[in-house]
Coordinates of C-alpha atoms in Angstrom, one line a residue:
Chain A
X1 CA 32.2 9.4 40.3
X2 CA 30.5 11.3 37.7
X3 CA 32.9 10.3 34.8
X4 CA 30.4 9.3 31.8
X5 CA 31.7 7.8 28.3
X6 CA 29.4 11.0 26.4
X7 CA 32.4 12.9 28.4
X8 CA 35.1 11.4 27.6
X9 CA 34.6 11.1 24.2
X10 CA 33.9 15.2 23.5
X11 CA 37.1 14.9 21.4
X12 CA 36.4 14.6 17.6
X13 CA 33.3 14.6 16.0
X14 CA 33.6 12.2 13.2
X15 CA 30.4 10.9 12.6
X16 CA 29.1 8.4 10.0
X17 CA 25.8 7.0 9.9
X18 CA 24.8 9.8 12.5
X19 CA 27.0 7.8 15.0
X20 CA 29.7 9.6 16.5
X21 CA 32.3 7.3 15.3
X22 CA 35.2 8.4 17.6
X23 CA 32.9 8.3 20.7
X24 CA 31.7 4.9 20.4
X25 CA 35.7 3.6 19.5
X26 CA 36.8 5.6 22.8
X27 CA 33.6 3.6 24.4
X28 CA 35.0 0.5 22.7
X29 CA 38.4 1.4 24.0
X30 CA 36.9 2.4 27.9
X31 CA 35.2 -0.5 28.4
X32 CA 38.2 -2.9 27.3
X33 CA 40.2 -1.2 29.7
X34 CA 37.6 -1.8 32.1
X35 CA 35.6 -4.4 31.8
X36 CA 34.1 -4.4 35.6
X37 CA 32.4 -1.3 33.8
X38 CA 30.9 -3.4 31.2
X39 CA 28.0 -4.3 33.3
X40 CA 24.8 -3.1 32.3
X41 CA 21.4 -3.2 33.7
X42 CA 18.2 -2.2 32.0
X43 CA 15.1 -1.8 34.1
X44 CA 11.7 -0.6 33.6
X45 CA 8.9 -0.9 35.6
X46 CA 5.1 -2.3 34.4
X47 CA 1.9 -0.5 35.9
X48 CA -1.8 -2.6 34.8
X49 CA -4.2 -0.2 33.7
X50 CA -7.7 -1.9 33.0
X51 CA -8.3 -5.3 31.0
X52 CA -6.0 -4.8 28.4
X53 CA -4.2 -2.2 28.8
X54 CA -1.0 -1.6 30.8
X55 CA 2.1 0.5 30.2
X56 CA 5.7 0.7 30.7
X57 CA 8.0 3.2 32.8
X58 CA 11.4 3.6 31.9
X59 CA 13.8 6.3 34.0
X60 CA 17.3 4.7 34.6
X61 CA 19.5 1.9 33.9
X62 CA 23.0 1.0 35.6
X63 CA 26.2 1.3 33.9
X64 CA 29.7 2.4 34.1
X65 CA 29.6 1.0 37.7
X66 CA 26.2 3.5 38.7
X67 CA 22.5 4.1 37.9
X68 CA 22.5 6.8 35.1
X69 CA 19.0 8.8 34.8
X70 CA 17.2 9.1 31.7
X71 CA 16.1 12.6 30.5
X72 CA 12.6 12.1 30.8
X73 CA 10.3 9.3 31.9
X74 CA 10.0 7.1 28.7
X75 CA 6.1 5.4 28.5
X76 CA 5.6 2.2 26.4
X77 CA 2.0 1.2 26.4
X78 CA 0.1 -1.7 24.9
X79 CA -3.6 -2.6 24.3
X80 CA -4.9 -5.2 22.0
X81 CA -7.1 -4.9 18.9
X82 CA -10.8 -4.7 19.4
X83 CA -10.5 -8.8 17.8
X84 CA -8.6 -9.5 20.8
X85 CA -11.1 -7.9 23.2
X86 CA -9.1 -4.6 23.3
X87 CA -9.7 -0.9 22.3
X88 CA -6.4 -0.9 20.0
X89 CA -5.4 2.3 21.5
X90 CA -1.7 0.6 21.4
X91 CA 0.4 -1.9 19.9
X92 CA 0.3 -5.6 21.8
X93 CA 3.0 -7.0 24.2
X94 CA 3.8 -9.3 21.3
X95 CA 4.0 -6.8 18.5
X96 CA 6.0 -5.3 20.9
X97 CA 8.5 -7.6 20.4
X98 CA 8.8 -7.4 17.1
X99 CA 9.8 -3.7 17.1
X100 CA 12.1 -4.7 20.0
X101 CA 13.5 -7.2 17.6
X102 CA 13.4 -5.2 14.4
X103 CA 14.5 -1.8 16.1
X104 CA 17.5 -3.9 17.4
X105 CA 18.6 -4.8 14.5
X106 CA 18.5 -1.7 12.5
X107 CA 20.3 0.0 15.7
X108 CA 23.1 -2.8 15.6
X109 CA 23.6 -2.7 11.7
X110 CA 23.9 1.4 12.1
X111 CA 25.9 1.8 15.2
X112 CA 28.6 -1.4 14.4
X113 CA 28.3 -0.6 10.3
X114 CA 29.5 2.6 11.6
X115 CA 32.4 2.0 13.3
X116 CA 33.8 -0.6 10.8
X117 CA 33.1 2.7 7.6
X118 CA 29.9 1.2 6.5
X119 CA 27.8 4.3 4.9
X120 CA 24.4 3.4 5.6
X121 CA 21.4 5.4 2.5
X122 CA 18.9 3.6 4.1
X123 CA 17.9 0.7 6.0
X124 CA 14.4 -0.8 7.3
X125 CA 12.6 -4.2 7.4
X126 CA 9.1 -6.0 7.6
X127 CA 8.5 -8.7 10.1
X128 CA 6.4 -11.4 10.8
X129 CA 6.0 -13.6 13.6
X130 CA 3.5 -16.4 13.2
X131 CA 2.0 -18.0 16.3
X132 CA -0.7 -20.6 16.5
X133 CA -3.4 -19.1 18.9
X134 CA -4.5 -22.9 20.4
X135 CA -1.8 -22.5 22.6
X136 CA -2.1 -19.0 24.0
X137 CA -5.8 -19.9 24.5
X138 CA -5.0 -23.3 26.2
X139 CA -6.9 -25.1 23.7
X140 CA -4.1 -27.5 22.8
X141 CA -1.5 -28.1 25.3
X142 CA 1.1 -29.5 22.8
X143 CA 1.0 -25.8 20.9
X144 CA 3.2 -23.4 22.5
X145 CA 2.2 -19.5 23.4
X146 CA 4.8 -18.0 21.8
X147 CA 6.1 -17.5 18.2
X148 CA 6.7 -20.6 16.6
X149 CA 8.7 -18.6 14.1
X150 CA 9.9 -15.0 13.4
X151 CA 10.6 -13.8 9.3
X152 CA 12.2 -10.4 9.4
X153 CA 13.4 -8.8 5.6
X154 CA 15.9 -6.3 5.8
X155 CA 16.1 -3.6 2.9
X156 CA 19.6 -2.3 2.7
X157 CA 21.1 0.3 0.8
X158 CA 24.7 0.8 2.0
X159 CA 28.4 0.0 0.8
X160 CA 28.4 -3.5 2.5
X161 CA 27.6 -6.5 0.3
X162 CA 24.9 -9.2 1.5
X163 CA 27.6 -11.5 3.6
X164 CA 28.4 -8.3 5.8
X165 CA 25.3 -6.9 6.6
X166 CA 24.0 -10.5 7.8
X167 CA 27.1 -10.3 10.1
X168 CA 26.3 -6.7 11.6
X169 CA 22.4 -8.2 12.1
X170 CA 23.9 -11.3 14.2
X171 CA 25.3 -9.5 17.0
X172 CA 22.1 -7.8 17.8
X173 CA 21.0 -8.7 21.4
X174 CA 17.5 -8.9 21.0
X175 CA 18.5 -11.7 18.4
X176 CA 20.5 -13.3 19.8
X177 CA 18.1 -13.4 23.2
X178 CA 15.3 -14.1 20.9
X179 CA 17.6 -17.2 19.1
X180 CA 19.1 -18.7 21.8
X181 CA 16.8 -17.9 24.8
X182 CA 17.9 -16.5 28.1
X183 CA 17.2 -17.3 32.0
X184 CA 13.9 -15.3 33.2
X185 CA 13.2 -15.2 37.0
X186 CA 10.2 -14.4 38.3
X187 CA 9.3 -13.3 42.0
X188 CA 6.1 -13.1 43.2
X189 CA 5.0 -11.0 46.0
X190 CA 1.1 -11.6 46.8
X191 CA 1.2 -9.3 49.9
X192 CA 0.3 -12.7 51.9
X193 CA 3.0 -13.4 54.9
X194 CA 5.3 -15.9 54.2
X195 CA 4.9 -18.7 56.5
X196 CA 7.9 -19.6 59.0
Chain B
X1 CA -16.1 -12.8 5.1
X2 CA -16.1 -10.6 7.8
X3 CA -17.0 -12.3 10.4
X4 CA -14.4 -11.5 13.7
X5 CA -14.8 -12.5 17.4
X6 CA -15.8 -9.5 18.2
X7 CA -18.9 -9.7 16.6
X8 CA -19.4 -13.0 17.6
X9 CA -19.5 -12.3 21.2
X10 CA -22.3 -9.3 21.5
X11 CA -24.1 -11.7 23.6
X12 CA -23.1 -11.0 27.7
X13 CA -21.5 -8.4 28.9
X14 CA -19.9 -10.0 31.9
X15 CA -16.2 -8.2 32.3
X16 CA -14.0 -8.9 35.2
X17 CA -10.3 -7.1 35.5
X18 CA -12.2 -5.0 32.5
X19 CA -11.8 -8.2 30.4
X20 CA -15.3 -9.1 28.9
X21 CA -14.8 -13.1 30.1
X22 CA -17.9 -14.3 28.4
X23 CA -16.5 -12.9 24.8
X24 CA -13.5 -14.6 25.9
X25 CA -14.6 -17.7 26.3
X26 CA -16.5 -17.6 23.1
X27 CA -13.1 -16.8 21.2
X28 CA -11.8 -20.0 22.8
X29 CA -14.6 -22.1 22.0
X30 CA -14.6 -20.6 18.3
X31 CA -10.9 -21.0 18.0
X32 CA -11.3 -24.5 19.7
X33 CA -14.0 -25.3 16.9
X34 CA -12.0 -24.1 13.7
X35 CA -8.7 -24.4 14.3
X36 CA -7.6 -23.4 10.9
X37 CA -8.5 -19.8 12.5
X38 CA -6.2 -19.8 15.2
X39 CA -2.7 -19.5 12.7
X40 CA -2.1 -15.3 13.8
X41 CA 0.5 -13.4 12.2
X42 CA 1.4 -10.0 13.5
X43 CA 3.5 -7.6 11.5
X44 CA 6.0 -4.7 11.8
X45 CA 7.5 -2.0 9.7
X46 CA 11.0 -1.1 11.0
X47 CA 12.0 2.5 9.2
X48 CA 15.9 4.2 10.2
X49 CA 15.5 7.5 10.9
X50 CA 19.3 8.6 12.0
X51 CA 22.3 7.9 14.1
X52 CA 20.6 5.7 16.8
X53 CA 16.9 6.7 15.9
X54 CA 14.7 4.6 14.4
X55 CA 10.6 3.8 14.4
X56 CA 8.9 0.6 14.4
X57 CA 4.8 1.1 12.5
X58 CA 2.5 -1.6 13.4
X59 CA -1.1 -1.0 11.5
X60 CA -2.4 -4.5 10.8
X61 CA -2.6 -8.8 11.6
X62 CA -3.6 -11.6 10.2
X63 CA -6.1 -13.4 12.1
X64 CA -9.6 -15.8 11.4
X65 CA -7.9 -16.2 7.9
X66 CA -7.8 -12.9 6.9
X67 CA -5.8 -9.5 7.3
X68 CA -7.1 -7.2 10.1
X69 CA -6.8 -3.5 9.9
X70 CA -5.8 -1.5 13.4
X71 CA -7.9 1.1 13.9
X72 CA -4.7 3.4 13.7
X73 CA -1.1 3.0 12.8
X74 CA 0.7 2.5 16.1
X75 CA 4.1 3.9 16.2
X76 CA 6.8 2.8 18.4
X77 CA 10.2 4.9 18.6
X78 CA 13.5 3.8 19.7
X79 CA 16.6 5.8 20.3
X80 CA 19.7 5.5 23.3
X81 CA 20.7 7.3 26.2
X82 CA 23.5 10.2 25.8
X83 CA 26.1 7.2 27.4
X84 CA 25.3 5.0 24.5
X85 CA 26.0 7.6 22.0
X86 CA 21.6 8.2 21.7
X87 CA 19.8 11.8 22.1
X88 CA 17.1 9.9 25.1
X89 CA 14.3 11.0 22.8
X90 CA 13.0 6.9 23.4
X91 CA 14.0 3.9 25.6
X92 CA 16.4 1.8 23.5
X93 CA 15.5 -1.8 21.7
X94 CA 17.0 -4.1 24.3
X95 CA 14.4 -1.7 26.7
X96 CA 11.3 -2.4 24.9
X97 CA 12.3 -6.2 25.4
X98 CA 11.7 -5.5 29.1
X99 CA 8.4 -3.8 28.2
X100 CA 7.2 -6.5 26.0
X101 CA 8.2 -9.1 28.5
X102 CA 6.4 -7.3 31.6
X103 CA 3.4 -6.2 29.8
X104 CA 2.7 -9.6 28.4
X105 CA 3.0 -11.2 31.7
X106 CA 0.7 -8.0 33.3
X107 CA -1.9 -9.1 30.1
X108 CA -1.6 -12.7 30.4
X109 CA -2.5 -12.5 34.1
X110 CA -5.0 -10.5 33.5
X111 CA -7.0 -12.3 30.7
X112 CA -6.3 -15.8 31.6
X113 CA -7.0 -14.7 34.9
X114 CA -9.9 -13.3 34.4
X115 CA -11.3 -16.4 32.5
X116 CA -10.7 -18.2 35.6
X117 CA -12.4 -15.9 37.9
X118 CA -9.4 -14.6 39.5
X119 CA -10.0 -10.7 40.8
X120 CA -7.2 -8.8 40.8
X121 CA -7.3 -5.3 42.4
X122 CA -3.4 -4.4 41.7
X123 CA -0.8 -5.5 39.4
X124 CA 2.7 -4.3 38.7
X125 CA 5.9 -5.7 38.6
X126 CA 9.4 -4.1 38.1
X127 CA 12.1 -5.7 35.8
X128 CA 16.1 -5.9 34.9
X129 CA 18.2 -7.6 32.3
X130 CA 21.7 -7.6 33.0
X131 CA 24.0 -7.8 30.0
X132 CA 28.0 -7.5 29.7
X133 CA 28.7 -4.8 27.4
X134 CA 32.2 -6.5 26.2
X135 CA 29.7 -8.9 24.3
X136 CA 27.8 -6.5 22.2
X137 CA 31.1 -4.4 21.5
X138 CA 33.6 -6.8 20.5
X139 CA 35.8 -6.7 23.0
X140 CA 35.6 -10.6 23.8
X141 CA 34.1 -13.2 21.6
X142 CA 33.2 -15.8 24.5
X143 CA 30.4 -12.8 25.8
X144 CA 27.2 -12.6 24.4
X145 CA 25.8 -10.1 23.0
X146 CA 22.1 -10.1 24.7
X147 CA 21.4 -10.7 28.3
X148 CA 22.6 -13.3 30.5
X149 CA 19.6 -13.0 32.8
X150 CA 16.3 -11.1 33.5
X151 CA 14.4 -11.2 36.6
X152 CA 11.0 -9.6 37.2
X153 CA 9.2 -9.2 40.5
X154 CA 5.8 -9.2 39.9
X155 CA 3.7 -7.1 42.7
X156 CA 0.1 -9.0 42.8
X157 CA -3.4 -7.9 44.9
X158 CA -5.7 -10.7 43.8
X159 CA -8.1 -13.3 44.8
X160 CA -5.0 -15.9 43.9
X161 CA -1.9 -17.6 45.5
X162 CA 1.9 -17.6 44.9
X163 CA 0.6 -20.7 42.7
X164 CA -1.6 -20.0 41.0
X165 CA -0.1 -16.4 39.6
X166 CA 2.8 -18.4 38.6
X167 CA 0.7 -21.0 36.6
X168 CA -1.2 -17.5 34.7
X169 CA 2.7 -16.4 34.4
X170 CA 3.5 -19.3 32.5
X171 CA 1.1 -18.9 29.9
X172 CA 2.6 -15.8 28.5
X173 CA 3.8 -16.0 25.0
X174 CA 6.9 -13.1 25.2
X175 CA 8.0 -15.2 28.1
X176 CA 8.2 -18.7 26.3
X177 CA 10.1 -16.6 23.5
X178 CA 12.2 -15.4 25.5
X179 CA 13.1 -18.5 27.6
X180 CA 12.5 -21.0 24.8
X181 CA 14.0 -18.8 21.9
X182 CA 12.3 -19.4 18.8
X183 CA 13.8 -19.4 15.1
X184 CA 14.4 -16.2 13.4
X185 CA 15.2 -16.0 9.6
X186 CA 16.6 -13.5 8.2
X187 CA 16.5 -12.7 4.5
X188 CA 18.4 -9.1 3.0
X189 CA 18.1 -7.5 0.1
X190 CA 20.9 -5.1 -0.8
X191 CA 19.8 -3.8 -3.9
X192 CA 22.1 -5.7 -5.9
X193 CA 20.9 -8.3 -8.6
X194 CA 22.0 -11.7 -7.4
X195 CA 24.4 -14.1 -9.5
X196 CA 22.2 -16.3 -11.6

């Protein structure tokens, strides 16, 4: 089945925001009808370069009930700065998540401010997450590796007041992953036969 | 002062997995000695560009007490697939989740293994977050919005067990984020002068 929701929707044109409004109501509207076509699956695939440096492939995903290919092979890499024993030739897997976080949230306010007639002048944000490097570098075992807390300041200039905005950021999924956490699994395969 | 780790560590030059291990251990023992040092802050720029498009700038830290220049601005682009309303010039935000995730794991493993002595000849790992899209559009208020799970199989040729990968797993900070969640405020500015 090659139906897609960029065909259904080939309609109207109304945009706002740069979001084709009508297309992501009639998206809205598909995937209420059917929800078994509501689930998505994001995939990418990690590659370890040298030391510190590694990159990300990304080329498909699953949705609408098949995998969908991506135009082109999209290549994330990271590195560290040269204080972290890097050649800073990329951003680091935990500045990474920041413009995972960030980009998230400018994408939700845009796509969601859009359908609800939100016109949008301009939107961006600075954040900061603050970790405490004793426990990334096992040096206290009480200090955890990973941000103890994440400041993000949106700058928004846009017909919604305060109160609506901050309701547009909350249903952003990296957010809301990022807030309330979410089950990882891990697998791994050490090419070593499993023993009976 | 201008001291950094980097120049505290010109002394060996002993690298294994490319990660110089004897610098390493002289940015634990440093951080282990002045732990007033060890507070990091990374920082993002988040800038909307249009419709789904938007870039993330990353050109500096703070670190050792003091703000640390990259030695370029790294830029990190987002944007959709044509399904989700995007033009597929970038992987999308709740995509560079995935990358942050695996390539912090791929890092951690490789530094913290390296500072152990563990060789690795091959590391890659391929990942998937699954997420109902009825959360994220609205269509029922009991889904969430991020994802309900991710699971990574990690594809290891080292000099270390099942075990022990999972132990260097562990340590990764994107991981604890993500399965500890970690607090996120939020603060907008609208433009508007605020009520006194």
């Amino acid at each position: 089945m090659n139906t897609n929701i960029s065909e259904i929707e080939e309609t109207n044109t109304s945009t706002l925001n740069g979001v084709d409004v009508q297309a992501l109501k009639e998206t809205i509207a598909y995937l209420g009808d059917n929800p078994e076509k509501a689930q998505f699956k994001f995939r990418a695939r990690n590659r370890w370069i040298d030391g510190n440096r590694n990159e990300t492939s990304i080329d498909e995903f699953f949705a609408l009930g098949e995998n969908q290919e991506r135009a082109k092979t999209h290549v994330v890499k990271v590195d560290q700065p040269a204080l972290i024993l890097g050649q800073d030739t990329a951003p680091n897997p935990v500045e990474l998540l920041l413009a995972a976080l960030s980009s998230c949230i400018t994408s939700t306010v845009v796509l969601h401010g859009g359908a609800d007639g939100v016109e949008i002048d301009e939107l961006s944000s600075e954040i900061e997450g603050s970790m405490n490097l004793e426990g990334y570098m096992g040096i206290d075992p009480n200090v955890r590796s990973g941000y103890n807390e994440i400041v993000l300041k949106l700058k928004a200039r846009s017909s919604a007041d305060g109160d609506r905005l901050m309701e547009l950021v909350s249903k952003s999924p990296v957010l809301d992953v990022l807030r309330n956490g979410t089950r990882v699994k891990i697998d791994i395969d050490t090419g070593e036969e499993e023993a009976d």
